[in-house]
Coordinates of C-alpha atoms and ligand atoms in Angstrom, one line a residue:
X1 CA -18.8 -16.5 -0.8
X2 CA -16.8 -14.5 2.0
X3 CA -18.4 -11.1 2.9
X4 CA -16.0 -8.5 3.4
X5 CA -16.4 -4.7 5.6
X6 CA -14.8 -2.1 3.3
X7 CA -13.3 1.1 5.6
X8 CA -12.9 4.7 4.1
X9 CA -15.8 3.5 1.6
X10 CA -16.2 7.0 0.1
X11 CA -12.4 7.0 -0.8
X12 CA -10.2 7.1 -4.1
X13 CA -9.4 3.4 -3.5
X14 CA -12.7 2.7 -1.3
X15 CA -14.9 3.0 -4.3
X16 CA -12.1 1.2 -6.2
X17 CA -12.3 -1.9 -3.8
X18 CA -15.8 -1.5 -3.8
X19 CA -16.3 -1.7 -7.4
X20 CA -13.8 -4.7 -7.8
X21 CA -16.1 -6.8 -5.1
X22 CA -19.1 -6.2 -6.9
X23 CA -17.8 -7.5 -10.0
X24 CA -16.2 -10.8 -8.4
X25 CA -18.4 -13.9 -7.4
X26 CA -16.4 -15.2 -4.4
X27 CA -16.8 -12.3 -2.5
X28 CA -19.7 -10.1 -1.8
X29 CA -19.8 -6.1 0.5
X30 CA -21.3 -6.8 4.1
X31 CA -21.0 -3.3 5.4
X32 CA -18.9 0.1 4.7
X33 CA -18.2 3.0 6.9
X34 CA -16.6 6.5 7.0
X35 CA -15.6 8.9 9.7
X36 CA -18.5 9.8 11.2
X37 CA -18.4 13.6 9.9
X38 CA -18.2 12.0 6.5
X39 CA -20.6 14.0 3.9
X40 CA -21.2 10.1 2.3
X41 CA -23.2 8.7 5.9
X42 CA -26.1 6.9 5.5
X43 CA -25.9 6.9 1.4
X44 CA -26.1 3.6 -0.5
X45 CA -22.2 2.5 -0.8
X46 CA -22.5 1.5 -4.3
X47 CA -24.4 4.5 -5.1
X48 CA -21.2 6.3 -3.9
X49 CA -19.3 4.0 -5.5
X50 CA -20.6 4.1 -9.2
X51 CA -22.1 0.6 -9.2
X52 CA -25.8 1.1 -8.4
X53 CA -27.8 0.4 -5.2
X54 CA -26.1 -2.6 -3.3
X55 CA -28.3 -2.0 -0.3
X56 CA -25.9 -1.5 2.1
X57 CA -25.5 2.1 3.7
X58 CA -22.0 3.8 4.6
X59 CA -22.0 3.6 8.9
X60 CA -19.9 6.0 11.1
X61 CA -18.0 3.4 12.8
X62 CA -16.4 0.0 12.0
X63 CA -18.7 -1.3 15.5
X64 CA -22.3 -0.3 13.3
X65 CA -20.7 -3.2 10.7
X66 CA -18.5 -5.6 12.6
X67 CA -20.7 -8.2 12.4
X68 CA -21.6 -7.9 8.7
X69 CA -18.5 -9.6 7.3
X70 CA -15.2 -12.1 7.7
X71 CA -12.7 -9.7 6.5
X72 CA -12.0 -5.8 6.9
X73 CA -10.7 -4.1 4.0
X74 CA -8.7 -0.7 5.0
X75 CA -7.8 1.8 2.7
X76 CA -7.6 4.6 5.3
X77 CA -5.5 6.8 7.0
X78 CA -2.6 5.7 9.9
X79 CA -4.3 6.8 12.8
X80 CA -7.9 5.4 11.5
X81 CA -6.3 1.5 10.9
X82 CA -4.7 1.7 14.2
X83 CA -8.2 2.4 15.7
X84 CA -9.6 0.0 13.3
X85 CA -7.4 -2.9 14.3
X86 CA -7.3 -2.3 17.6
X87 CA -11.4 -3.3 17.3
X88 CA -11.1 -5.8 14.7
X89 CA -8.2 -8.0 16.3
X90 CA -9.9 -8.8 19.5
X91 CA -13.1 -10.3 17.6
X92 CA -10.7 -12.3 15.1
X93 CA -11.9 -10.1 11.9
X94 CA -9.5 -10.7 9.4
X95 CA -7.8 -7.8 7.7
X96 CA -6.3 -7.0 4.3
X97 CA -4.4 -3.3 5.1
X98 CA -3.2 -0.9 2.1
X99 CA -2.9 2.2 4.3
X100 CA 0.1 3.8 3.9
X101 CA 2.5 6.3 6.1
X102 CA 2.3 3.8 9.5
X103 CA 5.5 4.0 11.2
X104 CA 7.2 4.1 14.6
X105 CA 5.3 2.7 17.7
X106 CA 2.1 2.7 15.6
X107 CA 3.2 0.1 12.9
X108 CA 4.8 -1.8 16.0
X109 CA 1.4 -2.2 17.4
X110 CA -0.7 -2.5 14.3
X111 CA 2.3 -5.3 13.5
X112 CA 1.6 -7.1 17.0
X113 CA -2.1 -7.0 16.8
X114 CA -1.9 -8.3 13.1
X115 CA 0.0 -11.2 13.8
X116 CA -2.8 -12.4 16.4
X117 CA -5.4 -12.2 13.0
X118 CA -5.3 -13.1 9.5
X119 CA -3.7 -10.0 7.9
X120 CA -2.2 -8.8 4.6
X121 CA -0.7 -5.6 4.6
X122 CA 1.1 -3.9 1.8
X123 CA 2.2 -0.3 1.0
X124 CA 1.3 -1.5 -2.7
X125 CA -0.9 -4.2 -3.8
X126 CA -0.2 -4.1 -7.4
X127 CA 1.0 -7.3 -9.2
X128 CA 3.4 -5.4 -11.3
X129 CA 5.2 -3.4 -7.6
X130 CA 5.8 -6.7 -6.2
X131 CA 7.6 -8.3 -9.2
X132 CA 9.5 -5.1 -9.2
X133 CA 10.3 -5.4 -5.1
X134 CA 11.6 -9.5 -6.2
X135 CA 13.7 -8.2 -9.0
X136 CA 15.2 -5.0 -7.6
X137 CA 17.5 -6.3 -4.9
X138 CA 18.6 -8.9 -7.5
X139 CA 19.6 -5.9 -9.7
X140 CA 21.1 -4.2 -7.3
X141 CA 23.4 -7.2 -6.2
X142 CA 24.6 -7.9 -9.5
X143 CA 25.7 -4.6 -10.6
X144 CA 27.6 -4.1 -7.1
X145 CA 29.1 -0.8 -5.8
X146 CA 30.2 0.8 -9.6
X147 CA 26.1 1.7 -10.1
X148 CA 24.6 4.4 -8.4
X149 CA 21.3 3.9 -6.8
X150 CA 18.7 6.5 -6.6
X151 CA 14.6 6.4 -6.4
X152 CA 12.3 8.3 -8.4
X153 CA 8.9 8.4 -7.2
X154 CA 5.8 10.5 -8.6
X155 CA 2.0 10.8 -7.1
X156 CA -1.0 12.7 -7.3
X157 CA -0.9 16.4 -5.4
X158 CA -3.5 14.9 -2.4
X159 CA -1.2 12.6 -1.4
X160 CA -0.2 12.9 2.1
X161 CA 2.5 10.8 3.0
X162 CA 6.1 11.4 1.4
X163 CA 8.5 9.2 0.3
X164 CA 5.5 6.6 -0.8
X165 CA 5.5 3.5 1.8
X166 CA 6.5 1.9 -2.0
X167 CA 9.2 3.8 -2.7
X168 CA 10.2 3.4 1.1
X169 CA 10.0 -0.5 0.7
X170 CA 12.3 -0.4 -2.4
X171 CA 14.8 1.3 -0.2
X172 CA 14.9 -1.1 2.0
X173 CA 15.5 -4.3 -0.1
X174 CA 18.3 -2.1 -2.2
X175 CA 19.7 -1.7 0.7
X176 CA 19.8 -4.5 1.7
X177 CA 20.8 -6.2 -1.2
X178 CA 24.1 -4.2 -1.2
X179 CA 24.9 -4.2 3.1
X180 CA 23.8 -0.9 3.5
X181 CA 22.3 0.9 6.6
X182 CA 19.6 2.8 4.9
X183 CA 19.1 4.8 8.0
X184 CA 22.7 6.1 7.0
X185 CA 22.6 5.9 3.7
X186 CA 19.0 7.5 2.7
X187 CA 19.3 10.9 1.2
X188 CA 16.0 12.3 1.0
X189 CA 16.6 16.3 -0.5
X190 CA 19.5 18.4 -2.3
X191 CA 19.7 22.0 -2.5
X192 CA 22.9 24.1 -2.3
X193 CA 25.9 23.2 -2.4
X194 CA 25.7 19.3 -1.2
X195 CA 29.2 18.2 -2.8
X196 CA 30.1 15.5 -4.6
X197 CA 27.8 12.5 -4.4
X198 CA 28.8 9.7 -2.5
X199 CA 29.6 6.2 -3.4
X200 CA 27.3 4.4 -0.7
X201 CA 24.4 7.3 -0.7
X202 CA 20.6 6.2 -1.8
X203 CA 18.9 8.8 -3.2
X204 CA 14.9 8.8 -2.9
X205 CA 13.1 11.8 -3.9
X206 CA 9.2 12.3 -4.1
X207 CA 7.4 14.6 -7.0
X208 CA 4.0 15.3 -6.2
X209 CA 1.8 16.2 -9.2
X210 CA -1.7 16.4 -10.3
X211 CA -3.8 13.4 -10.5
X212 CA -0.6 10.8 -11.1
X213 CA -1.8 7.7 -9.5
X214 CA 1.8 6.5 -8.9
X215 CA 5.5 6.3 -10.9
X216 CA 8.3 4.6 -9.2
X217 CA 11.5 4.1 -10.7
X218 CA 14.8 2.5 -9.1
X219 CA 18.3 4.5 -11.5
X220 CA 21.2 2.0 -11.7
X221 CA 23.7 5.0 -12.8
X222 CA 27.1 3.6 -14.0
X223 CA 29.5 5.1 -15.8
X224 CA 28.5 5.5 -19.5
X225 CA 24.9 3.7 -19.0
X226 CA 22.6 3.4 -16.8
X227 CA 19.7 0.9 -15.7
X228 CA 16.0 2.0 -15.1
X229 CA 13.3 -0.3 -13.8
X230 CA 9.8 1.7 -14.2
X231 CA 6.3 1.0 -12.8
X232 CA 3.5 3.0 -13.9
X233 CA -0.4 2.5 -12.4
X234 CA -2.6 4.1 -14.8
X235 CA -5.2 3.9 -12.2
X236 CA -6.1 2.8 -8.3
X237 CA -8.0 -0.7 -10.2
X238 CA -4.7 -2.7 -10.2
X239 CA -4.4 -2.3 -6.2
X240 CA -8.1 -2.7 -5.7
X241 CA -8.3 -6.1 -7.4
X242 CA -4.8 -6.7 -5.2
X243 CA -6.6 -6.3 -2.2
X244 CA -9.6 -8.3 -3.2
X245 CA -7.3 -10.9 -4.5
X246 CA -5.1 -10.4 -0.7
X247 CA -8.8 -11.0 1.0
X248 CA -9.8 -14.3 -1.0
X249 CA -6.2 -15.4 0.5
X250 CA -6.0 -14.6 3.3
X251 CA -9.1 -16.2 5.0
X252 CA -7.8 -19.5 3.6
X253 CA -4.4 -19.2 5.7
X254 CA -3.5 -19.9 9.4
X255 CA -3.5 -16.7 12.0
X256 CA -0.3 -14.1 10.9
X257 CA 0.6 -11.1 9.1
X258 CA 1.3 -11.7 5.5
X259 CA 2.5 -8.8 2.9
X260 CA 1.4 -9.5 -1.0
X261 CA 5.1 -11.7 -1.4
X262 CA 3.0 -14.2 0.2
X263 CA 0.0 -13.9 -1.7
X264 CA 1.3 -13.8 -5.2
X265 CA 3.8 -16.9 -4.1
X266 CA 7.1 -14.2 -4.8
X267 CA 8.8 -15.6 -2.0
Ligands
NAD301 P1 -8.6 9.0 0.4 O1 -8.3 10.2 1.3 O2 -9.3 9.2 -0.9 O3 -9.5 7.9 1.2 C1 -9.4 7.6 2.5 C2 -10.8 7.5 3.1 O4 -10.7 7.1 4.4 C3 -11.5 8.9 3.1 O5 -12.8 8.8 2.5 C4 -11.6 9.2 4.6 O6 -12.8 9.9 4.9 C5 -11.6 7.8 5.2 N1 -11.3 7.8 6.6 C6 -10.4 8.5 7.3 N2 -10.5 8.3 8.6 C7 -11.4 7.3 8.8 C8 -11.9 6.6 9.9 N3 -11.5 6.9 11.1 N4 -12.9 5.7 9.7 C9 -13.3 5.4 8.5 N5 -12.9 6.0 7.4 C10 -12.0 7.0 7.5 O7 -7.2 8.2 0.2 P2 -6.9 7.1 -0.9 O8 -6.2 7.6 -2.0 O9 -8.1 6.2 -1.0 O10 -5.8 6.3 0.0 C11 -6.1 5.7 1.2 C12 -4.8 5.1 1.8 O11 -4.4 3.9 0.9 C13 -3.6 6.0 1.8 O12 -2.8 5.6 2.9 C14 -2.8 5.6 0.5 O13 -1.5 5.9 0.5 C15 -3.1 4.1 0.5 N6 -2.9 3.4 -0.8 C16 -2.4 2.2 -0.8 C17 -2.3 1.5 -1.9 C18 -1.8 0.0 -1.8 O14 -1.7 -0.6 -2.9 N7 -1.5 -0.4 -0.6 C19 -2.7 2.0 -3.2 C20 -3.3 3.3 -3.2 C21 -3.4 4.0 -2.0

């Protein structure tokens, strides 16, 4: 039984992860914590989380719980896993991270510190995403230059991050399947007057919505047909039990930074 530390464990996919460790014998919730101005301190985190007293309170700080479990779970926000990695690497606490929108210098150095721990992080943990990121660049490569390639991606209106890190990752393999810089390529709004599209151009637009938990779609456009690959979450439980299932992994597996490719063997 591997005891686990659960960050932002009064969030959407905190409770979520929560709830999916409580219902699994192999791992068990050592400690949970929220920003310390969090309205949830000090409360029972499976009272928060809809699964009835589990005895452990919700800390300020991932130092208060540090000690109570092998693997960190974070499901936070950019600059919160950065500060939580930065505490976790140097004491070897492994970490599976699903927090999205970490870019630049700061996913350099969460990517550094990551590689010195066991860690799986993954803008999307759902089974379903990942067969989609294996099959998408295949797609792409066999239908070559006639098919036009645009993203579609739809989330819940308290989302803050935009395109979603999925819909980002998709990108990138499509556009890498077919040579493209996607830096160059990427075409992320079109108003006015934009002109015919072009031949090379990836289109990724984001619709934000009410309480969507997530839509992507990759558009094969031809001419007279088109191709559409869809993946619908009907709710946060499929990436929940993809991080729990990441955790159980990833304290089995030498030092490194793994994505869910790895953990799902899709490599
Ligand atoms: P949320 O806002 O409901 O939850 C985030 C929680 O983190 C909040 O409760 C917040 O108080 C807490 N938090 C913020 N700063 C903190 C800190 N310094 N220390 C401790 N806790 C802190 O958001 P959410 O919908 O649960 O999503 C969280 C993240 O997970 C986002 O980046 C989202 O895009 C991502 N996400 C990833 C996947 C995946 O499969 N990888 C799936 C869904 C969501």
């Amino acid at each position: 039984m591997i005891k686990a530390v659960v960050a932002g464990a009064a969030g959407r996919m905190g409770k979520r992860i929560i709830h999916m460790i409580h219902q699994n014998n192999e791992i068990s919730l050592g400690g949970a914590f929220e920003r310390s101005d969090h309205p949830s301190m000090n409360a029972d985190a499976g009272h928060v989380a809809g699964v009835g007293e589990l005895g452990v309170k919700i800390a300020g700080s991932l130092e208060d719980v540090i000690d109570q479990g092998e693997i960190l779970i974070d499901f936070t926000a950019p600059e919160a896993t950065l500060e939580n990695i930065r505490i976790a690497a140097p004491k070897g606490l492994a970490m599976v991270i699903g927090t999205t929108g970490i870019e630049g210098d700061m996913l350099k150095e969460v990517e550094t510190l990551a590689g010195n721990i066991q860690c799986v992080m993954a803008a999307n943990m759902s089974v379903g995403v990942n067969v989609m990121f294996r099959i998408a660049g295949e797609m792409a490569q066999i239908l070559g230059e006639d098919y036009d390639i645009e993203i579609l991606e739809a989330h819940h209106r308290m989302k803050k991050d935009a395109p979603s890190g999925t819909a980002m990752r998709l990108a990138r393999i499509l556009a890498g399947a077919v040579g493209r810089d996607l830096e160059k390529v990427g075409v992320y709004e079109r108003k006015g007057i934009i002109g015919e599209r072009t031949d090379q151009e990836i289109g990724i637009q984001s619709l934000r919505a009410g309480d969507i938990t997530g839509e992507h779609t990759v558009l094969f456009g031809g001419i007279g047909e088109r191709l559409e690959l869809i993946h619908r979450a009907h709710n946060r439980d499929n990436f929940a039990r993809g991080a729990v299932r990441a955790a159980l992994w990833v304290v089995k597996q030498p030092k490194g930074l793994y994505d869910m490719q790895d953990v799902l063997g899709l490599r």
